[in-house]
PDB file of C-alpha atoms in Angstrom:
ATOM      1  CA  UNK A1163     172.450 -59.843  -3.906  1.00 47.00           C
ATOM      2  CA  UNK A1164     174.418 -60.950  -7.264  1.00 49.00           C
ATOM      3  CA  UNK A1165     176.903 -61.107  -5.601  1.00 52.00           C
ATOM      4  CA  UNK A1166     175.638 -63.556  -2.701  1.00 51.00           C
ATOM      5  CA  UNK A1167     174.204 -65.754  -5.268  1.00 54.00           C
ATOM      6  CA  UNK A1168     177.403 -66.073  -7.255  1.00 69.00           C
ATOM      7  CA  UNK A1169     179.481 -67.066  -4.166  1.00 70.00           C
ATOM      8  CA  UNK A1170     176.952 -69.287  -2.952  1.00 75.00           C
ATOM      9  CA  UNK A1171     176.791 -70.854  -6.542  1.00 78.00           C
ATOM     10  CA  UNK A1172     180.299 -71.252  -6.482  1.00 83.00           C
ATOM     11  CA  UNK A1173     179.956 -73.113  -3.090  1.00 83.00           C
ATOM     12  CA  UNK A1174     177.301 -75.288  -4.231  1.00 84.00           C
ATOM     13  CA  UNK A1175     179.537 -76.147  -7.548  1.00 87.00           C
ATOM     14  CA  UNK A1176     182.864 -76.981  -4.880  1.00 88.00           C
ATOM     15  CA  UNK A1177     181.055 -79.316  -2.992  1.00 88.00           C
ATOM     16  CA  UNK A1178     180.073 -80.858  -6.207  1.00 88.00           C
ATOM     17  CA  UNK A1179     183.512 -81.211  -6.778  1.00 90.00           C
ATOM     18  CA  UNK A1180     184.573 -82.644  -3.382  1.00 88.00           C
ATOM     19  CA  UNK A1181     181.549 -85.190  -3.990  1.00 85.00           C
ATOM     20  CA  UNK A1182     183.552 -86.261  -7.143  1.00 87.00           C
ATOM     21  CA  UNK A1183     187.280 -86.114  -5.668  1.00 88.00           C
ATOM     22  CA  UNK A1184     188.046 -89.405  -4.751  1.00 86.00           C
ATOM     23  CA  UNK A1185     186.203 -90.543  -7.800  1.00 86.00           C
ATOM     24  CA  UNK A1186     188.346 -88.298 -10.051  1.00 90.00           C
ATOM     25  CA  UNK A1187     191.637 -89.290  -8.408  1.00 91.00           C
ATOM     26  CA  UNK A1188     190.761 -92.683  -9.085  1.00 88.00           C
ATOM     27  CA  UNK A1189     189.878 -91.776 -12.960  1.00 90.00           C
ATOM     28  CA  UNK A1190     192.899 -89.429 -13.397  1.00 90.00           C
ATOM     29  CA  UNK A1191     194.996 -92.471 -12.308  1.00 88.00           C
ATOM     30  CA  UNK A1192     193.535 -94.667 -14.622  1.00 87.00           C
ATOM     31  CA  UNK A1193     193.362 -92.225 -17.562  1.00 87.00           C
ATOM     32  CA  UNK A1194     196.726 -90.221 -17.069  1.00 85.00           C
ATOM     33  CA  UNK A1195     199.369 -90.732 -20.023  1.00 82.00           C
ATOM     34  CA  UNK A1196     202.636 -90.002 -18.578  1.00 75.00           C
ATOM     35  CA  UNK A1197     205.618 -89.398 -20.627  1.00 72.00           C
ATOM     36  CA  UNK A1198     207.642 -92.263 -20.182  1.00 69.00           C
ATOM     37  CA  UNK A1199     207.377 -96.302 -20.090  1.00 68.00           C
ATOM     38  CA  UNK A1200     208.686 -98.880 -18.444  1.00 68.00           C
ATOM     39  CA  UNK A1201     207.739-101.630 -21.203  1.00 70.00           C
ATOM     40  CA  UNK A1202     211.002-103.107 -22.496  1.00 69.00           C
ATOM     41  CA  UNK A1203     213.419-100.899 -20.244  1.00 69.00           C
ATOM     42  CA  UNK A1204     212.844 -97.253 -19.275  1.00 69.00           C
ATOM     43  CA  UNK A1205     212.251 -94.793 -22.203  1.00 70.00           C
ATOM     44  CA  UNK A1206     211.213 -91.022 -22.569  1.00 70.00           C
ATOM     45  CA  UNK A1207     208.941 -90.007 -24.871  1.00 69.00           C
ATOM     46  CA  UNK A1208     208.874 -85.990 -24.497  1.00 69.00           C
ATOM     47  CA  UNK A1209     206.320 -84.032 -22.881  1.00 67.00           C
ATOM     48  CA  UNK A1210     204.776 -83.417 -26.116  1.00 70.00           C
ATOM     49  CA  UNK A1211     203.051 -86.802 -25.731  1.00 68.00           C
ATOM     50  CA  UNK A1212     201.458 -85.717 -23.168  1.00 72.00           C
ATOM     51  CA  UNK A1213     199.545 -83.487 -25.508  1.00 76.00           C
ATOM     52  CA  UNK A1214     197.319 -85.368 -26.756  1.00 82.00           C
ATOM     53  CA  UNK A1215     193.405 -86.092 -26.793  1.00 83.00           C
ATOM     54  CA  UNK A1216     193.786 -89.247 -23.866  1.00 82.00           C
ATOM     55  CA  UNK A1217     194.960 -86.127 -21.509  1.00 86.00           C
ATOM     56  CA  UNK A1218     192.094 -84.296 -21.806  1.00 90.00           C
ATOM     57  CA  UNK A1219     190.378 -86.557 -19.128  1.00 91.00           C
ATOM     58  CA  UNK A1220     192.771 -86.317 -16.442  1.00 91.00           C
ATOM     59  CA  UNK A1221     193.663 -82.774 -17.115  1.00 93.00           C
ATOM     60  CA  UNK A1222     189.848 -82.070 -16.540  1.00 93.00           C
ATOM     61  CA  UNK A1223     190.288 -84.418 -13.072  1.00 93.00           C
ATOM     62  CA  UNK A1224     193.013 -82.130 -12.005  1.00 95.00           C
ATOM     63  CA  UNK A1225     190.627 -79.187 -11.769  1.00 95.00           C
ATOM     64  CA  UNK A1226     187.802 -80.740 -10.499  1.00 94.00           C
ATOM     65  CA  UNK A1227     190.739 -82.018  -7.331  1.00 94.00           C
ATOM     66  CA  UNK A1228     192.232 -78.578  -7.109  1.00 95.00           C
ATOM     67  CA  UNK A1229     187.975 -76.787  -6.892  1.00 94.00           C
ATOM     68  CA  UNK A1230     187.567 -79.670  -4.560  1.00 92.00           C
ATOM     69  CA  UNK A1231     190.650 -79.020  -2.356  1.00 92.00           C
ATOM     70  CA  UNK A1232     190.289 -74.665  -2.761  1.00 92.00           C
ATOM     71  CA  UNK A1233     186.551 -75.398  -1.445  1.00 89.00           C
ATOM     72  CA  UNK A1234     187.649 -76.945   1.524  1.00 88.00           C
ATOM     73  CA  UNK A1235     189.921 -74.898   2.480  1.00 87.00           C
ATOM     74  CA  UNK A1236     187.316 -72.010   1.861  1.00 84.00           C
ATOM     75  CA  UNK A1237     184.770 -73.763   4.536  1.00 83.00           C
ATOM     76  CA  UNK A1238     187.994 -74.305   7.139  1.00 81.00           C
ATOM     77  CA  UNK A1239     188.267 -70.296   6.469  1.00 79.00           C
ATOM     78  CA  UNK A1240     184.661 -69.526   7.677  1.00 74.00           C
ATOM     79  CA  UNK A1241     185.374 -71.360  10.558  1.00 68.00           C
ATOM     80  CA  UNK A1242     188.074 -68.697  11.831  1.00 68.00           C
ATOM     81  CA  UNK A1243     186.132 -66.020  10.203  1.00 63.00           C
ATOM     82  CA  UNK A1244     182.959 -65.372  11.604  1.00 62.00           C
ATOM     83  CA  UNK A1245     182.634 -61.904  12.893  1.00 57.00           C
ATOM     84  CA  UNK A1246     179.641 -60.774  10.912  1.00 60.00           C
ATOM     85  CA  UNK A1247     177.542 -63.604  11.959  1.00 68.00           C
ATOM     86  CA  UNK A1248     175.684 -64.182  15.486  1.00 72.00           C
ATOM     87  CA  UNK A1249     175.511 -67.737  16.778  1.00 79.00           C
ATOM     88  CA  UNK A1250     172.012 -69.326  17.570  1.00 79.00           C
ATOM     89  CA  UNK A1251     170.952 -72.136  19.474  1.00 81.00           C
ATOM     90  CA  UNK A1252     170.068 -75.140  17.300  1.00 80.00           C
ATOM     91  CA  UNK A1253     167.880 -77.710  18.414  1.00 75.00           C
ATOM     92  CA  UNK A1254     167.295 -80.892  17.225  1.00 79.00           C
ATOM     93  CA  UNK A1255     170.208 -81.973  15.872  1.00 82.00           C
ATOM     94  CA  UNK A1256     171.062 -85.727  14.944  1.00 79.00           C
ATOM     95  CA  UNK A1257     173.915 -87.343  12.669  1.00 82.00           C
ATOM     96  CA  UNK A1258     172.692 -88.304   9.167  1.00 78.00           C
ATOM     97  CA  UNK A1259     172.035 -91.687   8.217  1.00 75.00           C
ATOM     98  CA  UNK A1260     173.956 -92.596   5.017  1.00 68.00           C
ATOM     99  CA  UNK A1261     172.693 -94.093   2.167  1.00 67.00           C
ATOM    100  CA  UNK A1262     175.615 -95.819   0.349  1.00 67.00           C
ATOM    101  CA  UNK A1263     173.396 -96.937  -2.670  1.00 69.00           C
ATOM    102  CA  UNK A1264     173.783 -93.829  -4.943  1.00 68.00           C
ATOM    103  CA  UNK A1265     177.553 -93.138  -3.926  1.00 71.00           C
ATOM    104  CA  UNK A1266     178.721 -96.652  -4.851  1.00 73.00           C
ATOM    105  CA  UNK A1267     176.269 -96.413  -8.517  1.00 73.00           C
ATOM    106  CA  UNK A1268     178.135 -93.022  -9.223  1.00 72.00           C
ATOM    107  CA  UNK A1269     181.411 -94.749  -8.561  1.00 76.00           C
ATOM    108  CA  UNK A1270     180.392 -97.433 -10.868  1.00 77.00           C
ATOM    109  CA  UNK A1271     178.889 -95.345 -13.410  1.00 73.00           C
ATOM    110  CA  UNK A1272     182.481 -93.207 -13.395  1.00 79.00           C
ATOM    111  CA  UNK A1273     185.258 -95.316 -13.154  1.00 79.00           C
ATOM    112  CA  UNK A1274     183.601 -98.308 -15.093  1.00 79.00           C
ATOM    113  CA  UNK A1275     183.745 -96.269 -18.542  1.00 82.00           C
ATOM    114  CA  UNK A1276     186.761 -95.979 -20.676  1.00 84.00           C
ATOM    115  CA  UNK A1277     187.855 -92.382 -21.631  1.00 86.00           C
ATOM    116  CA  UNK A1278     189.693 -93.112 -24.847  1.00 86.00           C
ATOM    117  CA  UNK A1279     189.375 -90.465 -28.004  1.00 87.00           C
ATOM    118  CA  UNK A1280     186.978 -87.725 -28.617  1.00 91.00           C
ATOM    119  CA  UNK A1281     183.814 -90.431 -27.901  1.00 90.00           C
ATOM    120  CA  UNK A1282     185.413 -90.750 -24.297  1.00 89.00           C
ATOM    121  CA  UNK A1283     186.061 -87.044 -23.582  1.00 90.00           C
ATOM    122  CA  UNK A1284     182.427 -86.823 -24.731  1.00 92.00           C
ATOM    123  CA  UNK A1285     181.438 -89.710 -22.606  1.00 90.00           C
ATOM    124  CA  UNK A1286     183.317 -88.135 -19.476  1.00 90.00           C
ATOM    125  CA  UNK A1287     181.553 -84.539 -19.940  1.00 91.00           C
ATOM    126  CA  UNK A1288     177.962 -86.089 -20.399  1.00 91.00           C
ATOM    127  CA  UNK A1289     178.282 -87.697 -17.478  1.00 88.00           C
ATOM    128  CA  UNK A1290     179.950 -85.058 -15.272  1.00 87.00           C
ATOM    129  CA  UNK A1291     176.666 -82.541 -16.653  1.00 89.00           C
ATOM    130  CA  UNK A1292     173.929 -85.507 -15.474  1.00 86.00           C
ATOM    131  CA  UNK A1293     175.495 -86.039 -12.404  1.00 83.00           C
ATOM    132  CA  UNK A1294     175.684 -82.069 -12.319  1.00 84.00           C
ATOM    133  CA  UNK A1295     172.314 -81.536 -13.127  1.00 85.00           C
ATOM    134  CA  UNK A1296     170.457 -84.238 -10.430  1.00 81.00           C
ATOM    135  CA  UNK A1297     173.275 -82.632  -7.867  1.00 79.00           C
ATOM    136  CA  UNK A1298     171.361 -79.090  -8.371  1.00 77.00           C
ATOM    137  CA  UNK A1299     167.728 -80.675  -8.294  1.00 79.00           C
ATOM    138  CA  UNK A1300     167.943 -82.997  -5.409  1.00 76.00           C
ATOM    139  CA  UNK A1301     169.626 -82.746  -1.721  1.00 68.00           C
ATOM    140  CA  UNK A1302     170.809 -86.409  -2.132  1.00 69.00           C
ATOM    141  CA  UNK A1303     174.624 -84.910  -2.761  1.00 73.00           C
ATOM    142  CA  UNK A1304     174.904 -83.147   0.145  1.00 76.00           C
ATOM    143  CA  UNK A1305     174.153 -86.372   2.284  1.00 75.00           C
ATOM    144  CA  UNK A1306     177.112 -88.330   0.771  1.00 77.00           C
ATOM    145  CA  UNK A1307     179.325 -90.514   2.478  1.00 78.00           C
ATOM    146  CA  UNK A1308     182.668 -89.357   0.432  1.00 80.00           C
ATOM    147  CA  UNK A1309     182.002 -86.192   2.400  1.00 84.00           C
ATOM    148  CA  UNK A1310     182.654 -88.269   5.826  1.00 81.00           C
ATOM    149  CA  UNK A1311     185.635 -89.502   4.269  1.00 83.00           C
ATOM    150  CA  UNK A1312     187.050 -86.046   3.978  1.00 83.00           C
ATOM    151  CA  UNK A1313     186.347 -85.030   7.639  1.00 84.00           C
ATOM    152  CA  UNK A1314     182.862 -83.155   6.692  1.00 87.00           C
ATOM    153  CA  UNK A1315     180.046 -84.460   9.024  1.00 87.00           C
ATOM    154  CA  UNK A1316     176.666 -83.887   7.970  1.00 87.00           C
ATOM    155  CA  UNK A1317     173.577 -83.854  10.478  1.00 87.00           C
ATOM    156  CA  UNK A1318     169.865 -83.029   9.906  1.00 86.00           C
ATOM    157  CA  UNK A1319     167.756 -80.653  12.043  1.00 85.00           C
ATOM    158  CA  UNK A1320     164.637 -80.225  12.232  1.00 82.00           C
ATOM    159  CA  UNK A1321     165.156 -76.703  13.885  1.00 78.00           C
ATOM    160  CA  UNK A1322     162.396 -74.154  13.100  1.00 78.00           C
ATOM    161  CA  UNK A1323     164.888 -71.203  12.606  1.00 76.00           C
ATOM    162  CA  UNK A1324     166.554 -72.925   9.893  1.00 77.00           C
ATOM    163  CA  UNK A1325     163.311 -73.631   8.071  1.00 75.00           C
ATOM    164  CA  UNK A1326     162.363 -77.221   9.631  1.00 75.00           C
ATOM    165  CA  UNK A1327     163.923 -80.029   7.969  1.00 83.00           C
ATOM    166  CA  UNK A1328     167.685 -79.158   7.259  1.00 84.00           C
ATOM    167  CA  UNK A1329     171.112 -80.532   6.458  1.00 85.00           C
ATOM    168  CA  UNK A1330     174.283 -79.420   7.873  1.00 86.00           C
ATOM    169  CA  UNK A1331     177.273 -79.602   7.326  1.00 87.00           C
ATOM    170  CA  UNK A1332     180.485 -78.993   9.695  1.00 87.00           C
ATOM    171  CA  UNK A1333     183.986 -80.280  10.126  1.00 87.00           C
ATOM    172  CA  UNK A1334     183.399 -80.677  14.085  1.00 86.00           C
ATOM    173  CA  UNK A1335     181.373 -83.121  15.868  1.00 87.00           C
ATOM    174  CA  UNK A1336     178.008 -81.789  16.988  1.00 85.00           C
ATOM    175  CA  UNK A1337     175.208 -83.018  19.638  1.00 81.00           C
ATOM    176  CA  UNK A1338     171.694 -81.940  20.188  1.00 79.00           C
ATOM    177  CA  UNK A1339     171.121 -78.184  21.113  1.00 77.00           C
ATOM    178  CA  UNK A1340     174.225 -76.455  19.972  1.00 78.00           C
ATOM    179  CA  UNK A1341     174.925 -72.658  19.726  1.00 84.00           C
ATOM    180  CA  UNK A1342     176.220 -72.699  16.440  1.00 84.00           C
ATOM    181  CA  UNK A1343     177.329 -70.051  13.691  1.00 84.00           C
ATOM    182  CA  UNK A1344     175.761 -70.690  10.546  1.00 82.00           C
ATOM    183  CA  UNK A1345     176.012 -69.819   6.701  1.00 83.00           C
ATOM    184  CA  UNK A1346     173.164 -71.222   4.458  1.00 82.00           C
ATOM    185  CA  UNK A1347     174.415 -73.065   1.001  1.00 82.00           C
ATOM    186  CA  UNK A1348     171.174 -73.540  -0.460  1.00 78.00           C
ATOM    187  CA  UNK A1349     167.619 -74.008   0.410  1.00 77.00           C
ATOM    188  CA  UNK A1350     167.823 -76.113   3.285  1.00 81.00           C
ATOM    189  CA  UNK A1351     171.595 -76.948   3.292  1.00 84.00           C
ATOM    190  CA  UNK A1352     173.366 -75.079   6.228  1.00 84.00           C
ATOM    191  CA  UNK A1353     177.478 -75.133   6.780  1.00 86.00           C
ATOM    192  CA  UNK A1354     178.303 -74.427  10.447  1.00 84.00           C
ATOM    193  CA  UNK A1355     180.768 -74.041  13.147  1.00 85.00           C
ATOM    194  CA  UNK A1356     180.442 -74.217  16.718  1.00 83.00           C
ATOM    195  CA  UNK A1357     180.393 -70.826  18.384  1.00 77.00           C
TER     196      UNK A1357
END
């Protein structure tokens, strides 16, 4: 059982990172120090400027990109692998009306900010943990558009196997009344594949 919980844990937190990755490409492209300038001519300044406080920012982008890209790569896997799982017959399946408000405030709120110094990196992580925290209370994430833009549909059900009102999620294109094999994320948050 602690060991279901963990993984599904660590599911919930990837998604939380592929909710962020466009947003933190855009931020570690606006934050990144790179060694070198083109001010005045071209001129090197060592990696060792890289080191520094600015980087912390986009270094912390980088792994929030690279959970967001391992995590969908893990879903694609449960697509091929699904021997230990029957499919069902879901009814009542419709595609998910998106509401665009809170994704465009969270862009906003993210790339609006300047990350400079310790008060930035401080800035950066306070608002990663609030977004964090309202991601893990509500279901509002798991209906965002920037999912969409990555190729991951979400639907809502209102099958009574799955508990009545429920989100999925899938990388294929799904109609009413599928037979569908399905791996629950959360409470009412389902990913599945067709069977």
């Amino acid at each position: 059982f602690k060991k279901h919980f963990n993984f599904l844990a660590m599911i919930q937190f990837g998604l939380f990172c592929i909710y962020l990755f466009l947003i933190m490409v855009l931020v570690f492209l606006e934050t990144i120090k790179v060694p070198f300038t083109f001010s005045g001519g071209f001129k090197y300044n060592g990696l060792t400027s890289m080191f520094t406080i600015d980087n912390i920012v986009p270094f912390l982008c980088l792994i929030v990109i690279v959970i967001a890209l391992f995590t969908l790569y893990r879903l694609k896997c449960w697509s091929k692998n699904r021997s230990q799982y029957r499919p069902r017959i879901i009814n009542k399946i419709s595609s998910w009306e998106y509401d665009y408000v809170p994704t465009f405030v969270t862009l906003l709120a993210i790339v609006s900010f300047s990350y400079i110094g310790i008060r930035g990196l401080l800035l950066f992580i306070g608002i990663m943990l609030i977004i964090y925290a309202i991601f893990v209370c509500t279901s509002m994430f798991y209906t965002s558009p920037l999912y969409r833009i990555l190729g991951l549909n979400i639907y809502q059900s209102q099958d009574k196997q799955l508990g009545g009102n429920s989100i999925l999620m899938s990388f294929e294109e799904l109609s009413d009344t599928e037979t569908l094999y399905y791996r629950k994320i959360c409470t009412n948050v389902y990913y599945v594949t067709k069977a």
